[in-house]
PDB file of C-alpha atoms and ligand atoms in Angstrom:
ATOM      1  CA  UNK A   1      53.640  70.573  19.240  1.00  0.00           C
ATOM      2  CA  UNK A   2      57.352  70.442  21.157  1.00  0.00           C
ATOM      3  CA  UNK A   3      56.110  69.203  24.548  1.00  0.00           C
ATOM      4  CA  UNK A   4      58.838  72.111  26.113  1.00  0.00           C
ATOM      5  CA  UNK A   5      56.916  74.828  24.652  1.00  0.00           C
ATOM      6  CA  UNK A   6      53.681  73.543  26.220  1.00  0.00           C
ATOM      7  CA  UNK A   7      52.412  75.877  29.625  1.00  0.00           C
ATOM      8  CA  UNK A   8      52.712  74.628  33.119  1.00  0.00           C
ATOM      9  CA  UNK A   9      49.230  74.237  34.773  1.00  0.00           C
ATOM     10  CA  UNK A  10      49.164  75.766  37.717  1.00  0.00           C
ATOM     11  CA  UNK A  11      46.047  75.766  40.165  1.00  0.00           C
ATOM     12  CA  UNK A  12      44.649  76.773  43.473  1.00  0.00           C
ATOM     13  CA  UNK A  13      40.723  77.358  44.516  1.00  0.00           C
ATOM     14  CA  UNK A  14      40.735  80.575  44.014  1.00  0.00           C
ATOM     15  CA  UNK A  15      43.291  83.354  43.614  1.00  0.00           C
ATOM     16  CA  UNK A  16      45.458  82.809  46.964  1.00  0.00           C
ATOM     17  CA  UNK A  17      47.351  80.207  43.662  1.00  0.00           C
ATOM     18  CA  UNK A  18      48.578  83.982  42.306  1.00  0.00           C
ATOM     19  CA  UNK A  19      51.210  84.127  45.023  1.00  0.00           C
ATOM     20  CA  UNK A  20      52.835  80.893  43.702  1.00  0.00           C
ATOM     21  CA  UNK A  21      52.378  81.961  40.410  1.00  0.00           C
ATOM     22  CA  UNK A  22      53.647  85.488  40.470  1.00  0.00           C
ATOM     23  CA  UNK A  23      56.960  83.324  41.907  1.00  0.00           C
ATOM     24  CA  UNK A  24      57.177  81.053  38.791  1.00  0.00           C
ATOM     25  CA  UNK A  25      56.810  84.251  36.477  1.00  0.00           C
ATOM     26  CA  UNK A  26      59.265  86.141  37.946  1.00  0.00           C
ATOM     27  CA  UNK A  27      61.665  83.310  38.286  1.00  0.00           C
ATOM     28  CA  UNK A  28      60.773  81.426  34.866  1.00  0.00           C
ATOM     29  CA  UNK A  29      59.501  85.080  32.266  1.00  0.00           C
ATOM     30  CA  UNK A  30      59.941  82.854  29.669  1.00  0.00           C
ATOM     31  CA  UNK A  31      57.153  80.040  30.306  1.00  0.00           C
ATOM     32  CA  UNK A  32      54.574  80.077  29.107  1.00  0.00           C
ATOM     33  CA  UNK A  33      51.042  79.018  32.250  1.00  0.00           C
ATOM     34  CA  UNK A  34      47.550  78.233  32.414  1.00  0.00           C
ATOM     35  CA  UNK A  35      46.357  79.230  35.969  1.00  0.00           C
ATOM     36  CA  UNK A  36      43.047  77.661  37.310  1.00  0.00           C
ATOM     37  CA  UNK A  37      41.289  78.896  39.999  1.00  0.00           C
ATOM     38  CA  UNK A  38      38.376  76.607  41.103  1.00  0.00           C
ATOM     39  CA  UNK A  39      36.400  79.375  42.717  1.00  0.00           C
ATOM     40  CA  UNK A  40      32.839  77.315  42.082  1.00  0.00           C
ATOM     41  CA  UNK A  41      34.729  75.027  44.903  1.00  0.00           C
ATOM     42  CA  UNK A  42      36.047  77.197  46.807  1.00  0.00           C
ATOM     43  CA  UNK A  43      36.942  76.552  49.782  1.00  0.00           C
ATOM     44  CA  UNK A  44      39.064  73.389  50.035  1.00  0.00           C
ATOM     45  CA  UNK A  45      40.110  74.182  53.133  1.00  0.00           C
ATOM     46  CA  UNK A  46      36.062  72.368  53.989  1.00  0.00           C
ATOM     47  CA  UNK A  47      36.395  69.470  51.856  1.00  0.00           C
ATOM     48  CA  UNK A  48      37.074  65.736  52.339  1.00  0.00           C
ATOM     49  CA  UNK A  49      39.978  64.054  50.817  1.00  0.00           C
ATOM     50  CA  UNK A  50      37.684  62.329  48.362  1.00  0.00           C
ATOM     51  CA  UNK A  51      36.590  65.392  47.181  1.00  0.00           C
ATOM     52  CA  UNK A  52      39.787  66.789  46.694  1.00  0.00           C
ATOM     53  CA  UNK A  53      41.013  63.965  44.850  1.00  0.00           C
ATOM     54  CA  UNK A  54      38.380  63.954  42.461  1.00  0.00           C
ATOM     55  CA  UNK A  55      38.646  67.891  41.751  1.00  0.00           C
ATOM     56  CA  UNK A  56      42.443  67.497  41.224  1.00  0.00           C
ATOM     57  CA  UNK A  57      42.149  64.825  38.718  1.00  0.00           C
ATOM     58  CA  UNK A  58      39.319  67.034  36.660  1.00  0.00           C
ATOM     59  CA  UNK A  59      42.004  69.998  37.077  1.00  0.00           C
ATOM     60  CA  UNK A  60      44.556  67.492  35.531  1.00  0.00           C
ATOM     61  CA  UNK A  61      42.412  66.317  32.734  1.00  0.00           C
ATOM     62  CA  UNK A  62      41.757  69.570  31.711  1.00  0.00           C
ATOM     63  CA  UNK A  63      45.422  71.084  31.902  1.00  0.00           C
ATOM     64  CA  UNK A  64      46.899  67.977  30.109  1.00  0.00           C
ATOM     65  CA  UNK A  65      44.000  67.104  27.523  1.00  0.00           C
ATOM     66  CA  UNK A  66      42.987  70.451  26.710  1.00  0.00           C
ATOM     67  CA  UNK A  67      46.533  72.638  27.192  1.00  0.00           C
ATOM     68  CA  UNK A  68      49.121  69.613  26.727  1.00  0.00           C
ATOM     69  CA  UNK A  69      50.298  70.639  29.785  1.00  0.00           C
ATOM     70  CA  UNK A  70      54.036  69.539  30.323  1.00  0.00           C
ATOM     71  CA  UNK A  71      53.874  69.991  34.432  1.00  0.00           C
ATOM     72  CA  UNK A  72      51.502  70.753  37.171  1.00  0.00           C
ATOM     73  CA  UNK A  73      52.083  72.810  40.028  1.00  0.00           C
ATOM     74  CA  UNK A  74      49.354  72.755  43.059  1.00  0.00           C
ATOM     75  CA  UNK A  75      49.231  76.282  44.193  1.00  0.00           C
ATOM     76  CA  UNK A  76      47.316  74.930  47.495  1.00  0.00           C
ATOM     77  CA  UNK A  77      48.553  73.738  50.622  1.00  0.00           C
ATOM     78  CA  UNK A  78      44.915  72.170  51.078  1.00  0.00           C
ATOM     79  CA  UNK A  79      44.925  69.898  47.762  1.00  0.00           C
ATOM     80  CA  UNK A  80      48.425  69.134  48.183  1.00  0.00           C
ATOM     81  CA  UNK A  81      48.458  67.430  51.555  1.00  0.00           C
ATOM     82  CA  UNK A  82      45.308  65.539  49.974  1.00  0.00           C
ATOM     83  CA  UNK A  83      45.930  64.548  46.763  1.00  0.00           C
ATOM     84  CA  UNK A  84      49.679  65.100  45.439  1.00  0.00           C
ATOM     85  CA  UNK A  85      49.894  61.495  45.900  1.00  0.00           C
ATOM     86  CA  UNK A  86      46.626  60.277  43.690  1.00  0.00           C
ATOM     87  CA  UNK A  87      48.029  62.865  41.152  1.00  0.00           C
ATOM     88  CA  UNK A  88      51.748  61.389  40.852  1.00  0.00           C
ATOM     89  CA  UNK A  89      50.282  57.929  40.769  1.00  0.00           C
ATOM     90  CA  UNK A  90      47.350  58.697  37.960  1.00  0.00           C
ATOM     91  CA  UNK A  91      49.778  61.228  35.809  1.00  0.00           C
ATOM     92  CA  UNK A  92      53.215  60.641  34.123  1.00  0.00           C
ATOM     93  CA  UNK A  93      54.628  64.599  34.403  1.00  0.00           C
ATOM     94  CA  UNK A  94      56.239  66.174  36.866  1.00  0.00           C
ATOM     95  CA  UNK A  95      53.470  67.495  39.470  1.00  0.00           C
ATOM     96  CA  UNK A  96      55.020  70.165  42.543  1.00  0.00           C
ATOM     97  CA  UNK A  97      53.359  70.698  45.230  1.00  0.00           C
ATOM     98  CA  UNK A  98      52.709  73.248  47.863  1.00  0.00           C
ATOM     99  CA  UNK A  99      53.422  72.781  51.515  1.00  0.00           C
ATOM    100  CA  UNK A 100      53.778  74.772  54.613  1.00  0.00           C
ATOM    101  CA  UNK A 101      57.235  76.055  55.028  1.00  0.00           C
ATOM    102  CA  UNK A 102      57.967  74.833  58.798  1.00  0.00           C
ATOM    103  CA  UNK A 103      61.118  72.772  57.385  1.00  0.00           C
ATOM    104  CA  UNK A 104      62.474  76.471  56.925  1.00  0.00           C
ATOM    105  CA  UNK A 105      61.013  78.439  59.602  1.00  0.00           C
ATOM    106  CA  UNK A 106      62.266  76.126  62.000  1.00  0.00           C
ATOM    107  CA  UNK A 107      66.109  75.980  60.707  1.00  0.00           C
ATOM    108  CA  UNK A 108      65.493  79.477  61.398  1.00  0.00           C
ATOM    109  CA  UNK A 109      64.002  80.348  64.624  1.00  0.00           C
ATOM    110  CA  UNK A 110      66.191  81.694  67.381  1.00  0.00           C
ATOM    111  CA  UNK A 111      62.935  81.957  69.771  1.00  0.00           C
ATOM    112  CA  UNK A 112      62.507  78.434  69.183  1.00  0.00           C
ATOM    113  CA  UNK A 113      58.618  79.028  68.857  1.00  0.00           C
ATOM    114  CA  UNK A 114      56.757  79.331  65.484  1.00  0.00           C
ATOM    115  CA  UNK A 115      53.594  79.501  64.251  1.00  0.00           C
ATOM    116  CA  UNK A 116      51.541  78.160  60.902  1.00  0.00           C
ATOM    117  CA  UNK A 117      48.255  79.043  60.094  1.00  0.00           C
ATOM    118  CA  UNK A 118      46.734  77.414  57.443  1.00  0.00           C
ATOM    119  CA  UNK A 119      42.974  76.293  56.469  1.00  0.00           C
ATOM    120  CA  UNK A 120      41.115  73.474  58.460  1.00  0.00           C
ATOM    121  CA  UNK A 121      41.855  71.130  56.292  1.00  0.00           C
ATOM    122  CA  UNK A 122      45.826  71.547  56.056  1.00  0.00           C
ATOM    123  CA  UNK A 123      46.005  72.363  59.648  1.00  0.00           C
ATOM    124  CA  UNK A 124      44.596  68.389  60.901  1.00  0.00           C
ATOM    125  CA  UNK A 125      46.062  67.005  58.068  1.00  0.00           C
ATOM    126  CA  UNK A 126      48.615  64.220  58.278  1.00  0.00           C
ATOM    127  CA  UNK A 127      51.235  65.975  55.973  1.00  0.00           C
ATOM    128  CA  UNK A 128      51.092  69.110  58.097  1.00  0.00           C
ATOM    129  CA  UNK A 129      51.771  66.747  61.203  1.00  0.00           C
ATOM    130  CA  UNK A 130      54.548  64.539  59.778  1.00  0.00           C
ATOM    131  CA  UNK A 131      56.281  67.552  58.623  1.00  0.00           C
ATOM    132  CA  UNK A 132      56.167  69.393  62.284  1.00  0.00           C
ATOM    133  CA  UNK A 133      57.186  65.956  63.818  1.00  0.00           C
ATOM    134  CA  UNK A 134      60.038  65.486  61.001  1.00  0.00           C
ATOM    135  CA  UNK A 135      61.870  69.138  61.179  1.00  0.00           C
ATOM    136  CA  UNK A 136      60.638  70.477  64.369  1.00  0.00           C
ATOM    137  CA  UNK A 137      61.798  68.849  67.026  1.00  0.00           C
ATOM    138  CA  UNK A 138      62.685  71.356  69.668  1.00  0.00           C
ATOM    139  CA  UNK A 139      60.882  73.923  68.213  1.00  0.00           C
ATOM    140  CA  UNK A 140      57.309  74.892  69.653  1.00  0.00           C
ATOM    141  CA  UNK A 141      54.932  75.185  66.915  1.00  0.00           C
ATOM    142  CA  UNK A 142      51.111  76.678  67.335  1.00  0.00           C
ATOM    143  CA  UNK A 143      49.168  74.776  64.442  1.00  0.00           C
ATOM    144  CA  UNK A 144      46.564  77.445  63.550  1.00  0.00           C
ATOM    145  CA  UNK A 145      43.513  76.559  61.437  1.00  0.00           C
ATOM    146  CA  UNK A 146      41.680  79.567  60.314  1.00  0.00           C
ATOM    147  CA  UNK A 147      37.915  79.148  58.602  1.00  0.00           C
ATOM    148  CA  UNK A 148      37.196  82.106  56.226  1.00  0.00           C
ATOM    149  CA  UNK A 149      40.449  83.545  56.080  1.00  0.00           C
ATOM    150  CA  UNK A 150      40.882  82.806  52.042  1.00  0.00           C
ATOM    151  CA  UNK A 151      37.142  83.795  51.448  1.00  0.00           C
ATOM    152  CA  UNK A 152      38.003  87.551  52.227  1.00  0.00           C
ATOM    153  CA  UNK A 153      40.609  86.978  50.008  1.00  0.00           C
ATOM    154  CA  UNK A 154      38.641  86.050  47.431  1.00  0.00           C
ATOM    155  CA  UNK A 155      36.621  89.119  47.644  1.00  0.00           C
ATOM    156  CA  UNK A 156      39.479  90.946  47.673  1.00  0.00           C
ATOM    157  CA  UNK A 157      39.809  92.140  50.983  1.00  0.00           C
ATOM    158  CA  UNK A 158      43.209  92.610  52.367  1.00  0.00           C
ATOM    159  CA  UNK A 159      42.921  94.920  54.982  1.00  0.00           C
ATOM    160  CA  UNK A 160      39.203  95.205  55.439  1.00  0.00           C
ATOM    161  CA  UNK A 161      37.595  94.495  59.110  1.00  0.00           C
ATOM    162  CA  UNK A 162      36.350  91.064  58.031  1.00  0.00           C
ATOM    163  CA  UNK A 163      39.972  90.286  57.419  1.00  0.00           C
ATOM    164  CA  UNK A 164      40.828  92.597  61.001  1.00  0.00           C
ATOM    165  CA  UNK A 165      38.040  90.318  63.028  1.00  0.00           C
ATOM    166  CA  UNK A 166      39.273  87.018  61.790  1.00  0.00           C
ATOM    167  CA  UNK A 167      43.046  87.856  62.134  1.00  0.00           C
ATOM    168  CA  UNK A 168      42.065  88.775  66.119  1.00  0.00           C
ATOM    169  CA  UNK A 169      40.250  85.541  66.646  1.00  0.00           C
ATOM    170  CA  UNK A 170      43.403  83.632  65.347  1.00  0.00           C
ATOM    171  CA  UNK A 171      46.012  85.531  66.126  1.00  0.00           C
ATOM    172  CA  UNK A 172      45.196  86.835  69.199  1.00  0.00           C
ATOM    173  CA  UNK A 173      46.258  83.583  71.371  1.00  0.00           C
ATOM    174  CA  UNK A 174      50.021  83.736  69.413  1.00  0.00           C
ATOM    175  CA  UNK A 175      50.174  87.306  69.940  1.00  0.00           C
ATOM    176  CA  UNK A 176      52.320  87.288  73.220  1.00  0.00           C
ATOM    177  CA  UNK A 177      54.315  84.196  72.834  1.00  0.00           C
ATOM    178  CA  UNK A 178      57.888  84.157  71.813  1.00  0.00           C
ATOM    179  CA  UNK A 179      57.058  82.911  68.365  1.00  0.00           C
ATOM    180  CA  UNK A 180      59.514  84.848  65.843  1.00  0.00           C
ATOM    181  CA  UNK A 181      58.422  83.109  62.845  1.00  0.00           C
ATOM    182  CA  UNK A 182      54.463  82.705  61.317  1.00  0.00           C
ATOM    183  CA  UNK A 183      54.633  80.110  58.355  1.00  0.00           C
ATOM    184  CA  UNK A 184      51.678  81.242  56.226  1.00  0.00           C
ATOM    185  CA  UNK A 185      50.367  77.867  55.423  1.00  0.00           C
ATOM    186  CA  UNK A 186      47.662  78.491  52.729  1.00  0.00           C
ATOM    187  CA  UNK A 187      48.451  80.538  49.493  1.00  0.00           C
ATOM    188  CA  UNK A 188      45.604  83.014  50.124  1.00  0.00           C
ATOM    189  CA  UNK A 189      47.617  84.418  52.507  1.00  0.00           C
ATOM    190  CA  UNK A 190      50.807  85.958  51.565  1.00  0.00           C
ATOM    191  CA  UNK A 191      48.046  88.495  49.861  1.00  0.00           C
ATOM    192  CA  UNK A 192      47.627  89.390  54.007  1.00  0.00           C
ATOM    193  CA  UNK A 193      51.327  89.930  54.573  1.00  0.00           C
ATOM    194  CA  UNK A 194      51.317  93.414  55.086  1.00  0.00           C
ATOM    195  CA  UNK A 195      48.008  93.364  57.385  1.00  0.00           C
ATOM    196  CA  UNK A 196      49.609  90.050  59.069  1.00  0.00           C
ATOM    197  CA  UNK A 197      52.111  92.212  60.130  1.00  0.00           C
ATOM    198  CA  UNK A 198      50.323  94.825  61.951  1.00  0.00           C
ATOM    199  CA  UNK A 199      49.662  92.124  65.106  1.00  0.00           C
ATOM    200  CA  UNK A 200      53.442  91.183  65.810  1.00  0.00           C
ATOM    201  CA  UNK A 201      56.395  92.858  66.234  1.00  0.00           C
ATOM    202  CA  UNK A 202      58.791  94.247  63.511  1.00  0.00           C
ATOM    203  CA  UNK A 203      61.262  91.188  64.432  1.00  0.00           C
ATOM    204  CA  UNK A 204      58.777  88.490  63.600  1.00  0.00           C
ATOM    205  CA  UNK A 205      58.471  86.788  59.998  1.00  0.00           C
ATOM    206  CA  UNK A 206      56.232  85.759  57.810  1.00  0.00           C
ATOM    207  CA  UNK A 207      57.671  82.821  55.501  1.00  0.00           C
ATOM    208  CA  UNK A 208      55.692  82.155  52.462  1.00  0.00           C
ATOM    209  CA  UNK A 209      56.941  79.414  50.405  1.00  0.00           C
ATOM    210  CA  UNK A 210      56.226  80.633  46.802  1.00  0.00           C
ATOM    211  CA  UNK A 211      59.803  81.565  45.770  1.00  0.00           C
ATOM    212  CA  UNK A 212      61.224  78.038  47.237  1.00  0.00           C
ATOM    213  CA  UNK A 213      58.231  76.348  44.870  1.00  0.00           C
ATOM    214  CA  UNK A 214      59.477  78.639  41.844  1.00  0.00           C
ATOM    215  CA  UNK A 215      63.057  77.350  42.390  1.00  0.00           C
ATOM    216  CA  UNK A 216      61.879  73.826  42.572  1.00  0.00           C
ATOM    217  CA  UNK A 217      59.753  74.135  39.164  1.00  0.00           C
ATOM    218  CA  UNK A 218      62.951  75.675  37.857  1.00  0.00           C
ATOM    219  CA  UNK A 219      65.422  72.626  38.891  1.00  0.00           C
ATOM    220  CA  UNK A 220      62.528  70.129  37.254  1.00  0.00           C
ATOM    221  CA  UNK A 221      62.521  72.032  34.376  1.00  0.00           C
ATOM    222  CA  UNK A 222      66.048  71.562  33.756  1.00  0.00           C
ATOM    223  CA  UNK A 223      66.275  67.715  35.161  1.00  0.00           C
ATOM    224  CA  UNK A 224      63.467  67.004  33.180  1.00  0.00           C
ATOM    225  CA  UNK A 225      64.641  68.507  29.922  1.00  0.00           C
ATOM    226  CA  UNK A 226      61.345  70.629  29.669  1.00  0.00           C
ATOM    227  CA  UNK A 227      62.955  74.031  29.684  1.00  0.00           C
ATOM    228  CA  UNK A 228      61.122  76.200  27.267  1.00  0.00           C
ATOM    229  CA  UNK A 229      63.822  76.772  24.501  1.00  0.00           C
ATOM    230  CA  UNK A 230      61.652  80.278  23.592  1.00  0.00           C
ATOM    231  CA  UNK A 231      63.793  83.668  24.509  1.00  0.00           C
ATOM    232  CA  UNK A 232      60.193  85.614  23.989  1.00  0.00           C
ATOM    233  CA  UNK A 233      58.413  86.343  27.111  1.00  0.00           C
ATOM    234  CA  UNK A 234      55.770  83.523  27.864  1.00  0.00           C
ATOM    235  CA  UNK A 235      52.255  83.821  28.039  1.00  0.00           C
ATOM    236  CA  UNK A 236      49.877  83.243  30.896  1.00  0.00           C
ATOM    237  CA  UNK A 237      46.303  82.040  30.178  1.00  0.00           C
ATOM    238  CA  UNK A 238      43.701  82.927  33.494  1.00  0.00           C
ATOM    239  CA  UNK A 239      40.998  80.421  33.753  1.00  0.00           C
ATOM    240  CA  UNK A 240      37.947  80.247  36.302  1.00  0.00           C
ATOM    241  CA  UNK A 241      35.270  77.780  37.366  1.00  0.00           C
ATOM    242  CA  UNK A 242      33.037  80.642  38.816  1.00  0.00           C
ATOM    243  CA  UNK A 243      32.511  83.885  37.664  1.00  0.00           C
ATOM    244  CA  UNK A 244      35.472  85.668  34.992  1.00  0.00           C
ATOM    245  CA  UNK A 245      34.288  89.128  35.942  1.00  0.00           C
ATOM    246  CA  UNK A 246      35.124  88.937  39.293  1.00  0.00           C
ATOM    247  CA  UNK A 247      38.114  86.838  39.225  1.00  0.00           C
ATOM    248  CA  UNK A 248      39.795  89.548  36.641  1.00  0.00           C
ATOM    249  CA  UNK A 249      38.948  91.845  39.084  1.00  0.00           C
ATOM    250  CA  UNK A 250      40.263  90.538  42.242  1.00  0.00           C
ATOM    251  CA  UNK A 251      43.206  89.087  40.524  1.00  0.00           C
ATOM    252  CA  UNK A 252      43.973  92.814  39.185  1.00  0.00           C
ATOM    253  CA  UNK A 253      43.858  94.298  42.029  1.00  0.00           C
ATOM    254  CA  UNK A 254      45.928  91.410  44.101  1.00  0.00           C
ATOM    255  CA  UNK A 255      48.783  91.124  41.314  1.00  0.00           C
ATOM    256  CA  UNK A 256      48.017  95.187  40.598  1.00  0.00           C
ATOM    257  CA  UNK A 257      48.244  94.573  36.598  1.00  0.00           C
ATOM    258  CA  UNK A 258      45.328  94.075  34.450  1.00  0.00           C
ATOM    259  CA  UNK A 259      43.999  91.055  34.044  1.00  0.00           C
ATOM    260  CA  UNK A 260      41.610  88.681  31.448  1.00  0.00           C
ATOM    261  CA  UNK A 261      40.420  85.210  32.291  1.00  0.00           C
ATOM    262  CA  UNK A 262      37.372  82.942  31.375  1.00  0.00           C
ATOM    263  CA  UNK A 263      35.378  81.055  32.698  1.00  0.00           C
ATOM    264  CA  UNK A 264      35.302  77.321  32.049  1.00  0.00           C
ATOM    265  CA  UNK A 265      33.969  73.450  33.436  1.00  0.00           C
ATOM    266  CA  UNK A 266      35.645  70.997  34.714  1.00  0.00           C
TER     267      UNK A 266
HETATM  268  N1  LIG B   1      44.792  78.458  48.899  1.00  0.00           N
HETATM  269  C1  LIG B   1      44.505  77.218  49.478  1.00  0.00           C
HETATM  270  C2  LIG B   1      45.625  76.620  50.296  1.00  0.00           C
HETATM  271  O1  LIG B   1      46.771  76.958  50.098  1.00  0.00           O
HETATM  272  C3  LIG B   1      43.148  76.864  49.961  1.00  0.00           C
HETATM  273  C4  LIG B   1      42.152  77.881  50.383  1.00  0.00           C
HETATM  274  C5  LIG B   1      40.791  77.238  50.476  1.00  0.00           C
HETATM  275  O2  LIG B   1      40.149  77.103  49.435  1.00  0.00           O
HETATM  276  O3  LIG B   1      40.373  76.825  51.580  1.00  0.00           O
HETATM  277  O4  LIG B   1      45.404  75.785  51.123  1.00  0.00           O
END
């Protein structure tokens, strides 16, 4: 098979990976994907680095073994700031990566304040840190960890009071601040946007980073000579590590489109 008409493997721990994903479709109709969620793992946002290192490099196996796999893209802030590295260094193609936007929220701000929320994990990690001491240097930044967040996700609440009692408990000490942009730090959440919203004024912003990873993808792509040469419209294959049922479900109603995946190991 023509490596170039081989899918890009794209995953997450769950289905917060569909906001990068529905990026890369929009932006690139005519590649063909393979999207894992590792929902039996779910969530890295509790997990060491070990642990995320090892579950990358069984995500890898899989997408380049079993799909011949011509790129990877991490839908996941989380397994990014852990294990991008161990990936590039273990795997010859081109492997993106996901982190929180604060390079751009911070070229932006006229408040000079921002926040990013983001899971544990991403939130005391050292990438997270470098990248707030690298771009923000005047700028105030709250560095917001939120447990449980991307589980109500998962379930496929959006604006249910799970999502309303967690969103008070982590947003209510940013609330009155002069922050005028939230970096959502965690792919689960652009899902939240529109409940997000409902705690801050109409001038603040939520920047999501999915469209600036689809533009990246698309530049490799082309660098990289890996452009699919098909004019068709590609195909995406949905994959799970827990249960399909549920996933197809969730995933429906998040990307509001029908949707069929399976489950399989890793
Ligand atoms: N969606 C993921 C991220 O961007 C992780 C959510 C989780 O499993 O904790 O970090």
């Amino acid at each position: 098979m023509n490596i170039k008409n081989g899918p890009i493997g794209v995953f997450d721990s769950g289905v917060g990976g569909l906001s990068v994903l529905r990026e890369l479709k929009r932006l690139l109709p005519n590649e063909n994907f393979v999207f894992l969620a590792d929902q039996i793992h779910v969530p890295y946002g509790e997990k060491t680095k070990k642990e995320l290192i090892d579950l990358a490099y069984r995500i890898a196996d899989l997408f380049i073994k079993k799909y011949s796999a011509k790129m990877i893209v991490i839908a996941c802030n989380t397994s990014t700031c852990y294990s991008i590295d161990a990936l590039r260094k273990k795997y010859a193609i081109p492997i993106v990566g996901t982190v929180p936007a604060v390079k751009s929220a911070s070229e932006k701000t006229k408040s000079g304040a921002i926040a990013v929320i983001s899971t544990p994990a991403t939130s005391k990690s050292k990438v997270l840190k470098k990248l707030i001491s690298d771009y923000c240097g005047n700028v105030e930044v709250f560095n917001i960890g939120c447990k449980n967040l991307e589980n109500a996700v998962e379930e496929g609440e959006i604006d249910d009071p799970r999502v309303h009692d967690l969103l008070k408990k982590y947003l209510g000490k940013i609330r009155n601040t002069k922050i005028d942009h939230i970096v959502l730090g965690c792919t689960h959440y652009p899902f939240l946007k529109n409940t997000i919203k409902k705690y801050f004024k109409p001038s603040v912003k939520l920047v999501d980073g999915g469209l600036a990873i689809a533009k990246r993808v698309k530049f490799l792509l082309k660098i990289n000579s890996l452009k699919n040469s098909k004019k068709t419209k590609g195909e995406t294959v949905y994959l799970t590590t827990g249960n399909a049922l549920k996933f197809s479900r969730v995933a429906g109603k998040l990307l509001n489109k029908r949707i069929k995946s399976k489950t399989i190991k890793i």
